[in-house]
XYZ file of C-alpha atoms in Angstrom:
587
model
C 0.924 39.951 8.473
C -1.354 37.483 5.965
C 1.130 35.129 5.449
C 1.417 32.062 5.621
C -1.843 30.804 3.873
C -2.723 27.292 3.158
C -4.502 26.567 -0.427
C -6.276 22.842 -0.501
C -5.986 21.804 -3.740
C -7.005 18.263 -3.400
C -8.273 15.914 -0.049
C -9.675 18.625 1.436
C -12.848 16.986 1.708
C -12.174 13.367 0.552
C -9.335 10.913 0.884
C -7.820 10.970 -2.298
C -5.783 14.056 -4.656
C -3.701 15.102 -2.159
C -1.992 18.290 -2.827
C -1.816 21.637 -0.408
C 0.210 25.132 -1.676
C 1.549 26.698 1.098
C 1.888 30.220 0.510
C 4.631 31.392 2.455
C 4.753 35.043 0.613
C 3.224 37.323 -2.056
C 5.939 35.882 -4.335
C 6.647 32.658 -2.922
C 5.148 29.237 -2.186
C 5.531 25.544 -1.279
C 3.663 22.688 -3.056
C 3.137 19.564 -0.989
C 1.986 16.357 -2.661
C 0.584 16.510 -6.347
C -1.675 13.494 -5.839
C -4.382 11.345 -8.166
C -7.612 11.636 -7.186
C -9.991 8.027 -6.753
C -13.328 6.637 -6.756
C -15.886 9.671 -6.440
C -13.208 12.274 -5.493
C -12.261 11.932 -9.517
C -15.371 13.897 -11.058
C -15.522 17.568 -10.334
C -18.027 18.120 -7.917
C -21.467 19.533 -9.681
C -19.718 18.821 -13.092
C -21.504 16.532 -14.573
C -18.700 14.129 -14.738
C -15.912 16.445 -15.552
C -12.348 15.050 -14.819
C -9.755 16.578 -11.809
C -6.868 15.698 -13.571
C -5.685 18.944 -15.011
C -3.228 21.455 -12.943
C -6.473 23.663 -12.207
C -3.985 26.625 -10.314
C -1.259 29.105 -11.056
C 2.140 27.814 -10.937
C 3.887 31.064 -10.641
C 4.662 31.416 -7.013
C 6.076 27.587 -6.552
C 9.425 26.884 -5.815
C 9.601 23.515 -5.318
C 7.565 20.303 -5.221
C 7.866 18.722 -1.530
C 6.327 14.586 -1.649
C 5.607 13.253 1.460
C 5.540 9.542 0.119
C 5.239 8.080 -3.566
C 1.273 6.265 -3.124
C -0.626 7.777 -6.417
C -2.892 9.705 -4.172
C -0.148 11.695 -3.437
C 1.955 11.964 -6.488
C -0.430 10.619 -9.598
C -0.825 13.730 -10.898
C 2.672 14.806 -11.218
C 3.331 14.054 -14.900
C -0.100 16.738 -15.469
C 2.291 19.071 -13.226
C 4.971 19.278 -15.129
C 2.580 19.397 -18.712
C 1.448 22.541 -16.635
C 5.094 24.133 -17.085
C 6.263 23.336 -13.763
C 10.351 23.443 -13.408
C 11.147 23.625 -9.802
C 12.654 20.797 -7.914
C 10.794 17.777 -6.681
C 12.215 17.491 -2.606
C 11.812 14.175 -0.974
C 13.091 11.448 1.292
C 16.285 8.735 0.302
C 14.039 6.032 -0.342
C 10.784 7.560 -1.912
C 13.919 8.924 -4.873
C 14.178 5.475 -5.431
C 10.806 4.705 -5.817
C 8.959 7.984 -7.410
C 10.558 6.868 -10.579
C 8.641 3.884 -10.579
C 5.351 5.427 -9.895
C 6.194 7.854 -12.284
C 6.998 5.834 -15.014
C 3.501 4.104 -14.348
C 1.935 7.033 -14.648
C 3.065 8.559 -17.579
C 1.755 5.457 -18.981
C -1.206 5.407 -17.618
C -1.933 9.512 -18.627
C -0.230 10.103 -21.329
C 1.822 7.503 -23.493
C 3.696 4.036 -23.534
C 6.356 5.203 -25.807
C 9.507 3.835 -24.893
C 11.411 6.759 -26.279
C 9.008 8.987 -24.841
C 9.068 7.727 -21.621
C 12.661 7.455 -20.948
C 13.148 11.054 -21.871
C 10.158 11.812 -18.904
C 11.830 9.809 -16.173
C 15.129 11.541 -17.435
C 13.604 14.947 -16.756
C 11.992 13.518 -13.363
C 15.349 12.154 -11.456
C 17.219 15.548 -12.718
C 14.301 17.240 -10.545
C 14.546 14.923 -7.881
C 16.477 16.618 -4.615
C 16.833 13.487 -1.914
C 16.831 14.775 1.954
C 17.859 12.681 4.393
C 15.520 12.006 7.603
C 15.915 15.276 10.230
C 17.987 16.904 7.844
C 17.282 20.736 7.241
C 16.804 22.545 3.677
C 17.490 25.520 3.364
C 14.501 26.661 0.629
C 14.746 30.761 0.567
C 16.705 32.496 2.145
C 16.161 36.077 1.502
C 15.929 39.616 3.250
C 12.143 39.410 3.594
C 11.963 35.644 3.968
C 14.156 32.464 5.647
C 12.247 29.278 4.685
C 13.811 25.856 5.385
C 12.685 22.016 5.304
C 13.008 18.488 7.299
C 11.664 15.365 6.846
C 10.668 13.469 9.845
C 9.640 9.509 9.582
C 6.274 8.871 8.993
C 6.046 5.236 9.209
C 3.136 4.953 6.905
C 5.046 2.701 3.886
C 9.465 3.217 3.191
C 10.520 6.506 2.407
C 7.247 8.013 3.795
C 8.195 11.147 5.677
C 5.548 14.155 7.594
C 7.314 17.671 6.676
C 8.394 20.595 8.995
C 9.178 23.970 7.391
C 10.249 26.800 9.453
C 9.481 30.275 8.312
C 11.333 33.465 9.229
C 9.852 36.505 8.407
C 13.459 38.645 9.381
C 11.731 42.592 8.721
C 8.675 41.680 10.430
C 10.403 39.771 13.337
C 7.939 37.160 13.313
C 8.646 33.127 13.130
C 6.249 30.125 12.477
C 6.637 26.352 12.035
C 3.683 24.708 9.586
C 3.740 20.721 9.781
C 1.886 18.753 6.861
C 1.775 15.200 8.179
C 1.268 13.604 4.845
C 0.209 10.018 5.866
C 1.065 8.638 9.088
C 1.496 5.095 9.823
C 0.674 2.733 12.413
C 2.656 1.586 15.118
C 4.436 -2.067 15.083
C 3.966 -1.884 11.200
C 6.201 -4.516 9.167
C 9.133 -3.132 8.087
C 9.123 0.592 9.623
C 10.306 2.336 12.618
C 7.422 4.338 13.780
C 6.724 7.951 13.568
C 7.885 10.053 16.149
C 6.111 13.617 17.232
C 7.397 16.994 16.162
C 8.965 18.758 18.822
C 6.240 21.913 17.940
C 3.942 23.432 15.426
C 2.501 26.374 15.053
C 0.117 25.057 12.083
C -0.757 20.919 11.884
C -2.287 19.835 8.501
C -3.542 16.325 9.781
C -4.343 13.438 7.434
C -7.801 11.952 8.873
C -7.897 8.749 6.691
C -8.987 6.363 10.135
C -10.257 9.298 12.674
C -13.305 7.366 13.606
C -12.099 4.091 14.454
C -9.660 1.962 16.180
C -6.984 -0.878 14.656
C -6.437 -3.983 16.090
C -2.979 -4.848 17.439
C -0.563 -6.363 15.598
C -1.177 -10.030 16.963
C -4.470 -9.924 17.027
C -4.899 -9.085 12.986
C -1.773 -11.834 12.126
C -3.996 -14.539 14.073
C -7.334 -12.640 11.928
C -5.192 -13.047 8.314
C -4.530 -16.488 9.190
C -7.869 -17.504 10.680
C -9.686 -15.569 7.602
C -7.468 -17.473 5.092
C -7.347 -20.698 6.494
C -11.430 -20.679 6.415
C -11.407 -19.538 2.811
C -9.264 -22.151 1.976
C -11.500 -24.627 3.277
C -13.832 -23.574 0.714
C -11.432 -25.469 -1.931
C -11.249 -21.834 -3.947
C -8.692 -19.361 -4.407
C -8.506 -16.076 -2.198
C -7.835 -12.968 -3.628
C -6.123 -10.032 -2.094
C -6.770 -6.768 -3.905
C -3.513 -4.663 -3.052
C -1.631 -1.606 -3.275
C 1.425 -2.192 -4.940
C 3.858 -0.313 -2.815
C 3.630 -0.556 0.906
C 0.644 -3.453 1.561
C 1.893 -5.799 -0.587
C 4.956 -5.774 0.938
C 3.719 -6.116 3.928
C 1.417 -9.141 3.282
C 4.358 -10.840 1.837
C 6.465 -10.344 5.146
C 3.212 -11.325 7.422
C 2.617 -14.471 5.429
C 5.842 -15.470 5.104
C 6.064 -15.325 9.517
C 2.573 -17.728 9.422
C 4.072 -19.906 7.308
C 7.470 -19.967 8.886
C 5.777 -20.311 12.310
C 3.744 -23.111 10.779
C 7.013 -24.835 9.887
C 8.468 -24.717 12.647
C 5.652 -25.958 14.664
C 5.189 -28.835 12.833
C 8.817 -29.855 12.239
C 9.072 -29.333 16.061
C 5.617 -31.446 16.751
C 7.051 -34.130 14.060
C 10.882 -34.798 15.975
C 8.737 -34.727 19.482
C 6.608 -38.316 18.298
C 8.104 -41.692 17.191
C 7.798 -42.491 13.969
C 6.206 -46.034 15.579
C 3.785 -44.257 17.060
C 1.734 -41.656 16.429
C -1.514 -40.820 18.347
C -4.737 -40.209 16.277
C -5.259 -37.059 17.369
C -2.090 -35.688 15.466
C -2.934 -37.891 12.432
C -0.931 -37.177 8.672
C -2.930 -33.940 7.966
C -1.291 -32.417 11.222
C 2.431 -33.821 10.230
C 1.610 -33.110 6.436
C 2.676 -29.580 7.562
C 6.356 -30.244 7.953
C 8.949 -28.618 5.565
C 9.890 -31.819 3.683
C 9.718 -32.324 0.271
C 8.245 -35.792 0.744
C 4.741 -35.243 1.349
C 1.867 -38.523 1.742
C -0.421 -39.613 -1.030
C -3.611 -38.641 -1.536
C -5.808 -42.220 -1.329
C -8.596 -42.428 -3.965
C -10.950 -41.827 -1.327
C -9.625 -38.148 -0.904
C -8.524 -36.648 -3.906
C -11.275 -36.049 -6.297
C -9.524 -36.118 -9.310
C -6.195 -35.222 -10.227
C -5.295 -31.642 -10.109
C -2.683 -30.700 -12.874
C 0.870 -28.488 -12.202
C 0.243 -24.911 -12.394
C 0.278 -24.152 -16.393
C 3.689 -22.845 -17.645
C 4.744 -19.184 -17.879
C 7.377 -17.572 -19.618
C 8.322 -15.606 -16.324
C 6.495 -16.951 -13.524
C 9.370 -17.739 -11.039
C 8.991 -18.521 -7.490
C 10.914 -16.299 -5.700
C 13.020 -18.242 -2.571
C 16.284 -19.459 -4.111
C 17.481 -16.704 -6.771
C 20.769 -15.787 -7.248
C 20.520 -12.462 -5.285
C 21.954 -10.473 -2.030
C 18.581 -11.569 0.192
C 19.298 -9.533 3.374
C -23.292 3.573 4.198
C -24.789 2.785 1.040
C -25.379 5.323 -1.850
C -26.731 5.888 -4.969
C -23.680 6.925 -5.974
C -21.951 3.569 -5.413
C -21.156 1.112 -7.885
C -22.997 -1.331 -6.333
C -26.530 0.339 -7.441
C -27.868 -0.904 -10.656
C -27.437 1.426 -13.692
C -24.306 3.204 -12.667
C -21.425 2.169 -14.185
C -18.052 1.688 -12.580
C -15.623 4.491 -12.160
C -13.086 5.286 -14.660
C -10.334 2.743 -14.502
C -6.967 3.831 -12.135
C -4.893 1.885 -12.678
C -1.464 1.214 -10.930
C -0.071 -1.872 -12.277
C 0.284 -1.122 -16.426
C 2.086 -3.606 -17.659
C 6.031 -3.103 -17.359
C 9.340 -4.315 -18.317
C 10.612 -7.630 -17.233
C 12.342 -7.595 -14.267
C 16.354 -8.415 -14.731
C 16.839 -11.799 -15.327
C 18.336 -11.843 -11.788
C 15.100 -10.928 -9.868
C 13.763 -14.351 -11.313
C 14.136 -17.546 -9.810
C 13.731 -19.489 -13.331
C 10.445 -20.436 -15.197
C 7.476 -22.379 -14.487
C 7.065 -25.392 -16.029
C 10.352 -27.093 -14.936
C 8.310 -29.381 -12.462
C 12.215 -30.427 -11.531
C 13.033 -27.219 -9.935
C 13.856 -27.839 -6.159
C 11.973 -24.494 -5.673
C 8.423 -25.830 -6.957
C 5.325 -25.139 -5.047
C 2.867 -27.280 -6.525
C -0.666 -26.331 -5.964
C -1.930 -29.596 -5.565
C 0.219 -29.821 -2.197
C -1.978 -26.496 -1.069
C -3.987 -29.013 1.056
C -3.013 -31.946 3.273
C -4.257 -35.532 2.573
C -7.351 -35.227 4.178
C -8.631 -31.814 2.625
C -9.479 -30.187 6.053
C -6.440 -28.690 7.349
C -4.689 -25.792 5.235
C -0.849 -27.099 4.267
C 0.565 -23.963 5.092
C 4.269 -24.122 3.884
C 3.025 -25.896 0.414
C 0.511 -23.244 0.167
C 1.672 -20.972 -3.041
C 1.241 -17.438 -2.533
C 0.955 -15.919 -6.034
C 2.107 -12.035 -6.624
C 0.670 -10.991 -9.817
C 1.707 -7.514 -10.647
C 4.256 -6.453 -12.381
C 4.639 -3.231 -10.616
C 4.456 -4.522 -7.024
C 7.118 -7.105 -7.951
C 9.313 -4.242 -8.632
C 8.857 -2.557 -5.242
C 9.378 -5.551 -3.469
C 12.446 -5.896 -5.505
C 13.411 -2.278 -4.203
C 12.345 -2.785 -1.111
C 14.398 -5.403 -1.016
C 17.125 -2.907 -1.574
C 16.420 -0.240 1.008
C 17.360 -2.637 3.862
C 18.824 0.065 5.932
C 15.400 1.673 5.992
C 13.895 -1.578 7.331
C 13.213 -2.216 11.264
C 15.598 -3.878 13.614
C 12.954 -6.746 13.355
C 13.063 -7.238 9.462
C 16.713 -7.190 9.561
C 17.417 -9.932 12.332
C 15.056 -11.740 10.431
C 17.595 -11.843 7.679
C 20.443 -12.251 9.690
C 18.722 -15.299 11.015
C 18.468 -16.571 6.674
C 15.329 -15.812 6.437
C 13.597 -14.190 3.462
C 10.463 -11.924 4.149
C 10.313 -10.878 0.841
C 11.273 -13.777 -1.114
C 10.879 -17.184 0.431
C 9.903 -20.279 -1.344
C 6.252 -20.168 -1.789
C 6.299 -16.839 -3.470
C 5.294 -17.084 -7.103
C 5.640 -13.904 -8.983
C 3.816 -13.435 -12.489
C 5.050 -10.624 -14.788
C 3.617 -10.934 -18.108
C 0.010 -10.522 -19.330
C -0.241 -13.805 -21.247
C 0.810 -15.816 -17.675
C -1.423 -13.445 -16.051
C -3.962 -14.720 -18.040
C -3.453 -18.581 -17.986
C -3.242 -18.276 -13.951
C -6.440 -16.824 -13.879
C -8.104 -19.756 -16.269
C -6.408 -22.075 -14.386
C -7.970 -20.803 -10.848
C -11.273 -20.450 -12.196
C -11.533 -23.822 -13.559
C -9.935 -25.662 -10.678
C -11.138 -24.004 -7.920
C -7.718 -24.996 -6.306
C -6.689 -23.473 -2.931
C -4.230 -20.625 -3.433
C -3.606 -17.204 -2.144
C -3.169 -14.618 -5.065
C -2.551 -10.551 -4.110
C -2.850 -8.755 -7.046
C -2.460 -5.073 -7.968
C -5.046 -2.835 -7.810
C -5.803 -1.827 -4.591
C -9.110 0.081 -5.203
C -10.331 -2.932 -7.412
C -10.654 -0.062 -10.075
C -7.907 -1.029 -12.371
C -4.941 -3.471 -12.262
C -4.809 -7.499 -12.504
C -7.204 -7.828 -9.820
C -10.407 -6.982 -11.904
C -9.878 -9.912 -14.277
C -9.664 -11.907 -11.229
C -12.811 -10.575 -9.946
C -14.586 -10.720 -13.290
C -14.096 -14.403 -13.367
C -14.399 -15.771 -9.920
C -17.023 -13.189 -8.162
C -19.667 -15.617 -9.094
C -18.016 -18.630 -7.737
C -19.216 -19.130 -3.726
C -15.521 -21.369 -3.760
C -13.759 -18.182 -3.936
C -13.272 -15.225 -1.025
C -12.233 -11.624 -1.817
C -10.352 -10.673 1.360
C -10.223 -6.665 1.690
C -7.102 -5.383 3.918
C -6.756 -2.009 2.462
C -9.600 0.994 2.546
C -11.635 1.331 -0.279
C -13.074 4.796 -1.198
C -16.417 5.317 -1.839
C -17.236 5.022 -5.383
C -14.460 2.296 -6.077
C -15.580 -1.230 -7.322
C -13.850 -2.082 -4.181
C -16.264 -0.354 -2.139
C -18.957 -1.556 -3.487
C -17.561 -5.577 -3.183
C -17.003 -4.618 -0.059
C -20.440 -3.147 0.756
C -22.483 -5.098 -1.224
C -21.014 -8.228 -1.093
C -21.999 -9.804 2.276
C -25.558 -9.228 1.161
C -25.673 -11.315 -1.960
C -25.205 -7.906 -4.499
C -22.843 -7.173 -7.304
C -20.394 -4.671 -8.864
C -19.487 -2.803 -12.029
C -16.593 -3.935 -13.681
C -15.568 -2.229 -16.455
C -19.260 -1.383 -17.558
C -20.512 -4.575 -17.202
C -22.417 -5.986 -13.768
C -20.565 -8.921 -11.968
C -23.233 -11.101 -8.891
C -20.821 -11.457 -5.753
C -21.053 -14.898 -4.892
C -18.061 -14.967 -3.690
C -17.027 -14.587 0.759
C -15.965 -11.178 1.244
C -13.974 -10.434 4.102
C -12.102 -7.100 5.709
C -9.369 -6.867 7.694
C -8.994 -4.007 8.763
C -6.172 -3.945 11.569
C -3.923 -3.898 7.879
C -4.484 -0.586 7.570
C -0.947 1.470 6.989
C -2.327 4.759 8.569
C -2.542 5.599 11.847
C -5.603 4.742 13.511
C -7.690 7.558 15.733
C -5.358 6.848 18.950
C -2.454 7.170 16.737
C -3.609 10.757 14.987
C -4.349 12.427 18.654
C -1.076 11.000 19.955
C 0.833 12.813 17.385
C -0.686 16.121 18.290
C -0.630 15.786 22.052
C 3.298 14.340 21.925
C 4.346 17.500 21.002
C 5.942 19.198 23.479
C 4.610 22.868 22.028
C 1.249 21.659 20.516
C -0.188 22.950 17.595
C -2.565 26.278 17.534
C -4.070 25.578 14.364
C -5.011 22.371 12.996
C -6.265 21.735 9.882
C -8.090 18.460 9.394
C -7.888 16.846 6.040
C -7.863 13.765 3.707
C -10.755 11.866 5.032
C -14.357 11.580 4.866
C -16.496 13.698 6.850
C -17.460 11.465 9.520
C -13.688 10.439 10.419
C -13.097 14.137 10.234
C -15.729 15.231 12.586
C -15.016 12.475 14.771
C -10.993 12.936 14.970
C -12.019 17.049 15.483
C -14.221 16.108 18.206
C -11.166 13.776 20.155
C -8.764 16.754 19.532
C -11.022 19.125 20.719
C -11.772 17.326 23.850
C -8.002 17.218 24.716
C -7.327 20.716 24.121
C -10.443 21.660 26.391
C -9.081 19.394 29.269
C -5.762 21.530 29.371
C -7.582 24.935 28.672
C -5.327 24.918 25.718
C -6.128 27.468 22.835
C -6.954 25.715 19.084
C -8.371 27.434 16.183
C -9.440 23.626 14.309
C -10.530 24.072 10.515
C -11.866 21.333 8.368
């Protein structure tokens, strides 16, 4: 029998595009993912330049759309899908339905128009597709004389909603069975938010994401105590760090990591402050250590210390700081941007501009210096400039997109880990405590980053575009990459051929990027974090194979570059050989 075949259509040999057609008869097939492809996965190779964005493969045999999770990688090119003629339904978990239309939206922008009229009819057609599937629920897909073919989601614990697929094929005339599991991408363990993924019981076919197959995360601890140490430094540089992020998933969890550094900050020093008498205080602790309590009433800068006065943040029409709203809380290349001559890759953009959020997502408006609520960023610091005031410290979300995932996220609390949830019990806010300042418009967007650049003032701003190739983040970079004040702290992977890859590669050594055809000098501290990462590291891919209890026969090894490929083959292989256990490994 020649079926089932697998048909790569994207990340086959690269990290972005994701999209595999499982052919599960002459007549009948399974699409999984319909991704965007990044960086130098977005030219056609040998084609002088030629774009990947068109449907490039018969549609005939496809029955239904299956998404693992809703990153662009994995579902950009879904609009271009349905242009194609594609009618079928789009399968996926609870959460991701609530999201895809999001992405979707953006991406319709992005690709084809910003029509209002235009656009509404789209997402119409797109949540009339949509078919949600609860976790370890089975789906019955075909169910014919020549062919049984159903579908679960499992958990994939790689951002909400993110699921790995199992089908189950019965071939009844032939009297022959076989299980095919497409991992999609799987997340790390002890991620914020997320129960983690769990092994299939069996496969007979694994198609295994390979994103981080040649290297090792830190632990959870160990890369909260990195953020914090990395930040505080930067801050000491009296600049503004920037945080280039992905709007769904990362961002998100930043938010709920910085918000437990500065909740642990203010509890340490409220805790250090009731411990000493006010009569007398030893000089080791000194006013910059108690300048981190929680209280509004916060010493004066002498002459000596503060350079010159540092005016309010400027106003914006929607710049609220989240906290106190009205809502239910619960190897370098020639290739690489960095070389001179080569301009930077097309722009991707996931964070077009978008409606206002509800009036209800939005704590009020900048400006009103009398708001209880105010995070002043000349309280970033404490008196004496040397020690970062942690819970004055404004954390500034500027992306219009992201703040509507966190708004959802905020929503899909039953999909959130026993952790996140007793932190809410206990009236806390991981996704929306005081310090949070969101920024939705373009012209605040652009008064923030004027402000930043001419005062230098400590801040922490995450902005959308996780790639650095699009998004808010490239006018930050544009204006402060030349400033040494400033540090550009990575916690996502950047593709090759990304202005993000380049910062990232170039950047330690004194180089510069392409930003929107133009070349930018990095002056600027780069740092990488890469313990952030929201995929499973190499211990994490091999543990999913080997916790099967029927392991896999075929695996095929996909969406990464070669050398994680090789090198997460090479582990697999070694286990398999150990237990004498047969594996036919492809990719």
């Amino acid at each position: 029998m020649g079926y089932p075949q697998i048909e790569h259509h994207g990340a086959k040999d690269g990290v972005t595009g994701s999209c595999h057609q499982l052919d599960m008869n002459v007549t009948t097939s399974l699409l999984v993912d319909c991704g965007l492809f990044q960086g130098d996965d977005a030219s056609i190779p040998s084609g002088e330049g030629g774009s990947r964005l068109p449907i490039d493969f018969p549609l005939d045999t496809i029955k239904a759309l299956v998404v693992t999770h809703v990153h662009i990688d994995h579902v950009g090119r879904i609009p271009y899908l349905l242009a194609a003629g594609f009618e079928g339904p789009i399968l996926c978990s609870e959460a991701s339905a609530k999201l895809l239309p999001i992405v979707l939206e953006d991406a319709f922008k992005l690709s084809f128009s910003r029509d209002q009229q235009r656009i509404e009819r789209y997402i119409d057609i797109v949540e009339s597709r949509l078919v949600a599937l609860p976790y370890q629920h089975w789906f019955t897909l075909v169910d014919t004389d020549e062919l049984n073919a159903r579908i679960r989601l499992q958990r994939a614990g790689h951002i909400i909603g993110s699921a790995y697929v199992e089908i189950d094929l019965d071939y009844p005339q032939a009297g022959e069975s076989k299980r095919i599991v497409f991992s999609g991408d799987l997340g790390a363990p002890h991620a914020p938010f997320l129960m983690p993924p769990q092994s299939p019981e069996r496969a007979d076919i694994l198609v295994l994401e390979s994103t981080y197959g040649d290297r090792l995360h830190e632990d959870r601890q160990t890369r909260r105590q990195r953020l914090e140490a990395v930040i505080e430094q930067a801050l000491q540089d009296q600049g503004t760090v920037l945080i280039p992020a992905f709007s769904i998933g990362r961002t998100q969890e930043l938010l709920y990591e910085l918000e437990e550094i500065i909740h642990t900050r203010s509890v340490g020093a409220n805790s250090l402050a009731n411990m000493l008498p006010s009569e007398t205080v030893p000089a080791s602790v000194g006013a910059s250590s108690l300048a981190k309590s929680n209280s509004t009433e916060q010493p004066p800068l002498s002459t000596e210390t503060r350079a010159a006065p540092i005016p309010p943040l400027p106003a914006g029409e929607r710049a609220g700081v989240r906290g106190r709203e009205a809502m239910p809380e619960n190897g370098i290349t020639s290739e690489s941007a960095g070389v001179r001559g080569k301009e930077a890759s097309p722009a991707i953009s996931n964070d077009a501009e978008q409606p206002p959020l509800p009036q209800r997502e939005r704590a009020g408006e900048r400006g009103q210096k009398t708001a209880q609520n105010e995070t002043p960023l000349a309280e970033s610091h404490s008196p004496d400039q040397s020690t970062t005031n942690w819970p004055k410290l404004p954390i500034i979300l500027d992306s219009p997109l992201a703040s509507r995932f966190t708004a959802a996220y905020r929503e899909l609390k039953p999909f959130w880990n026993q952790e996140a949830r007793d932190r809410v019990q206990s009236g806390r806010r991981p996704l929306a405590f005081e310090q949070l300042i969101t920024i939705d418009s373009h012209s605040d967007h652009q008064r923030i980053v004027n402000h930043l650049t001419q005062t230098a003032r400590p801040a922490i701003v995450i902005a959308g575009g996780g790639m650095c190739s699009g998004g808010r983040i490239v006018n930050y970079l544009k204006a402060m990459l030349g400033d040494k004040r400033h540090n550009v702290l990575f916690v996502g992977y950047q593709a090759k051929g990304t202005p993000g890859h380049a910062i990232q590669t170039y950047g330690p050594k004194g180089g510069y990027v392409n930003l929107d055809g133009k070349s930018f000098d990095i002056r600027a501290g780069i740092s990488s974090i890469g313990g952030y990462s929201a995929h499973a590291d190499q211990n994490g891919l091999v543990d999913f194979v080997t916790g099967m209890q029927q392991w896999p026969t075929e695996i095929r090894v996909v969406h990464g570059e070669q050398k994680a490929k090789q090198a997460l083959a090479a582990q697999l292989r070694k286990q398999y050989e150990q237990l004498k256990r047969p594996l036919d490994m492809i990719g």
